[in-house]
XYZ file of C-alpha atoms in Angstrom:
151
model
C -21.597 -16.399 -20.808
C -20.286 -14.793 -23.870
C -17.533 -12.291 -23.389
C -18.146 -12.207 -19.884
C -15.019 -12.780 -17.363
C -16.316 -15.971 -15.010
C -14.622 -14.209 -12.143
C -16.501 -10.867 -12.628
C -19.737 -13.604 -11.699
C -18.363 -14.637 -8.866
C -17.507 -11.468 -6.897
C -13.546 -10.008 -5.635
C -10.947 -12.735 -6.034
C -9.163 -13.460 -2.450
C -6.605 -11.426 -2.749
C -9.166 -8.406 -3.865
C -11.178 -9.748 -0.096
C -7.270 -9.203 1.409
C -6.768 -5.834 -0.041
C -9.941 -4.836 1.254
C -9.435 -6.239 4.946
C -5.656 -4.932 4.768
C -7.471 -1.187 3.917
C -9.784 -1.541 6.679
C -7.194 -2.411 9.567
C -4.698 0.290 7.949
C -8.049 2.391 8.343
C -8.463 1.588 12.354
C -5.070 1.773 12.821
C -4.660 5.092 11.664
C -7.760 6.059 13.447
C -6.851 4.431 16.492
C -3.248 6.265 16.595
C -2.422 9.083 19.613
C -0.179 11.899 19.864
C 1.247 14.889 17.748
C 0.874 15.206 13.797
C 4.464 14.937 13.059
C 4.887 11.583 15.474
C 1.759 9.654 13.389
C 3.458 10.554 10.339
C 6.641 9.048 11.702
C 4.622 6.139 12.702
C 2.747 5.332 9.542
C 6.191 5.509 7.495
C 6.699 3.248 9.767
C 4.243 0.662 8.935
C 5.236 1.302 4.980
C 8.375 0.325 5.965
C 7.364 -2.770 7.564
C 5.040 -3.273 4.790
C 8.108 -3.336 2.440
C 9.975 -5.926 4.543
C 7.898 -8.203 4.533
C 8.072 -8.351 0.651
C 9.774 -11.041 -1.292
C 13.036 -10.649 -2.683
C 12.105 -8.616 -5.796
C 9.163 -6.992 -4.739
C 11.088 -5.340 -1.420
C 14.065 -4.473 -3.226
C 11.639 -2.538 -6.162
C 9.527 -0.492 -3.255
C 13.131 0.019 -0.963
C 13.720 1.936 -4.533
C 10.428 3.362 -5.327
C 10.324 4.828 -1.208
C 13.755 6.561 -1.499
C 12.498 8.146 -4.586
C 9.093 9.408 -4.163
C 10.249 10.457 -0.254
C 14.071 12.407 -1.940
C 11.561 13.797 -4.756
C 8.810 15.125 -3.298
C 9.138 15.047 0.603
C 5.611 16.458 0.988
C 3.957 13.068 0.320
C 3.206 11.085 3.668
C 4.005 7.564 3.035
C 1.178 5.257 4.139
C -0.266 2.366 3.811
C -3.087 1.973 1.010
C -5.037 -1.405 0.961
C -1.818 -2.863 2.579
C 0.548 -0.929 0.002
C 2.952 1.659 0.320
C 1.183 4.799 -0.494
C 2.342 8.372 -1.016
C -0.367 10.769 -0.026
C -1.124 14.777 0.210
C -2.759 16.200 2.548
C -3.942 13.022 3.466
C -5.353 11.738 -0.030
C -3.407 9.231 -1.964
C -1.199 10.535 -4.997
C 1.098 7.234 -5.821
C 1.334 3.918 -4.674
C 3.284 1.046 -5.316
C 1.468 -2.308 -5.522
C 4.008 -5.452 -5.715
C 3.411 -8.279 -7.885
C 3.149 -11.202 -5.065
C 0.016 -9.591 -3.491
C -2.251 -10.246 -6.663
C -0.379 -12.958 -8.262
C 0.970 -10.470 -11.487
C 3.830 -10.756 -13.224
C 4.844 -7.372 -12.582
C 4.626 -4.839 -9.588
C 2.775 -1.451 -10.381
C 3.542 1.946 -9.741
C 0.204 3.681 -9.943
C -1.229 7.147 -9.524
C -4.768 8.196 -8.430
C -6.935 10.908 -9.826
C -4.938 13.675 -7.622
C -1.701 13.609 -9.596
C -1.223 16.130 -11.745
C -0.061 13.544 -14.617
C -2.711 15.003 -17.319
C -1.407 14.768 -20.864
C -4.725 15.585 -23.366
C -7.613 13.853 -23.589
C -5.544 10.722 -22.593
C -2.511 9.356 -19.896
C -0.952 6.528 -18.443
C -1.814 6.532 -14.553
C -0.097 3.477 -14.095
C 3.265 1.927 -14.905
C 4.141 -1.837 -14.913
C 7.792 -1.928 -12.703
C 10.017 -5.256 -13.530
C 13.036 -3.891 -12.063
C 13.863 -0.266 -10.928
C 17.422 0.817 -12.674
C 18.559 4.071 -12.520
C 16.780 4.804 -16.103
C 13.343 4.141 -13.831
C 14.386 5.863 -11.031
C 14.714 9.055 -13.097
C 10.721 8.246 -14.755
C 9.690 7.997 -11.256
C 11.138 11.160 -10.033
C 9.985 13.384 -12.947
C 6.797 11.657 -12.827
C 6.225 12.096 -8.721
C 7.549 16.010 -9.600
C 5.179 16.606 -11.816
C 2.450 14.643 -9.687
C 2.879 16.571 -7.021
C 3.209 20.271 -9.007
């Protein structure tokens, strides 16, 4: 196998087969949820909040930062839970999400945007940003970059 990743042959790692089941129960929980629009949104920040507390040390103290931001900066996004992740979404589809570095073994969490943010910069941009520690430097990217996301 030349040039060819041995765990590309061998299908999603565990952690990818985690994501995936974490997606689908955040999927029929969501689903499964009753009452008015306002008290499910209250409920799924909820679960992202949950989600973050159960983070280790550096991860939960990165997405307690990353939250207050992305909820101060643009309160439109509905924070949710994204393949067991905090997620920031609009009108239901995903903008941002924070993905910490425990859950696939990295050496860095990941603040990542999808397809919907409006982060376009030429024929070329960064959708995704590697997060070691969240200082008030970052916390200023991640509010101009959520603003502009979200414009």
């Amino acid at each position: 196998m030349t040039g060819t990743d041995v765990s590309t042959q061998q299908g999603f790692t565990a952690e990818e087969r985690a994501a995936m089941k974490d997606h689908a129960r955040d999927l029929k929980k969501a689903a499964a949820r009753r009452g008015s629009k306002a008290e499910k949104a209250a409920q799924e920040e909820q679960d992202v909040l949950a989600k973050i507390a159960e983070m280790r040390d550096s991860d939960r103290i990165m997405a307690e930062r990353v939250h207050a931001v992305v909820t101060a900066t643009a309160p439109v996004l509905a924070p949710k839970l994204w393949y067991g992740m905090p997620a920031y979404a609009l009108d239901g589809k995903i903008v941002c999400f924070f993905q910490c570095a425990e859950k696939f073994k990295a050496r860095y969490a990941t603040l990542g945007f999808s397809d919907l943010a409006k982060l376009d910069d030429g024929p070329m941009w960064a959708a995704g940003f590697a997060l070691t520690e969240v200082t008030p430097e970052v916390e200023e990217r991640i509010a101009a970059l959520v603003e502009r996301a979200v414009r």
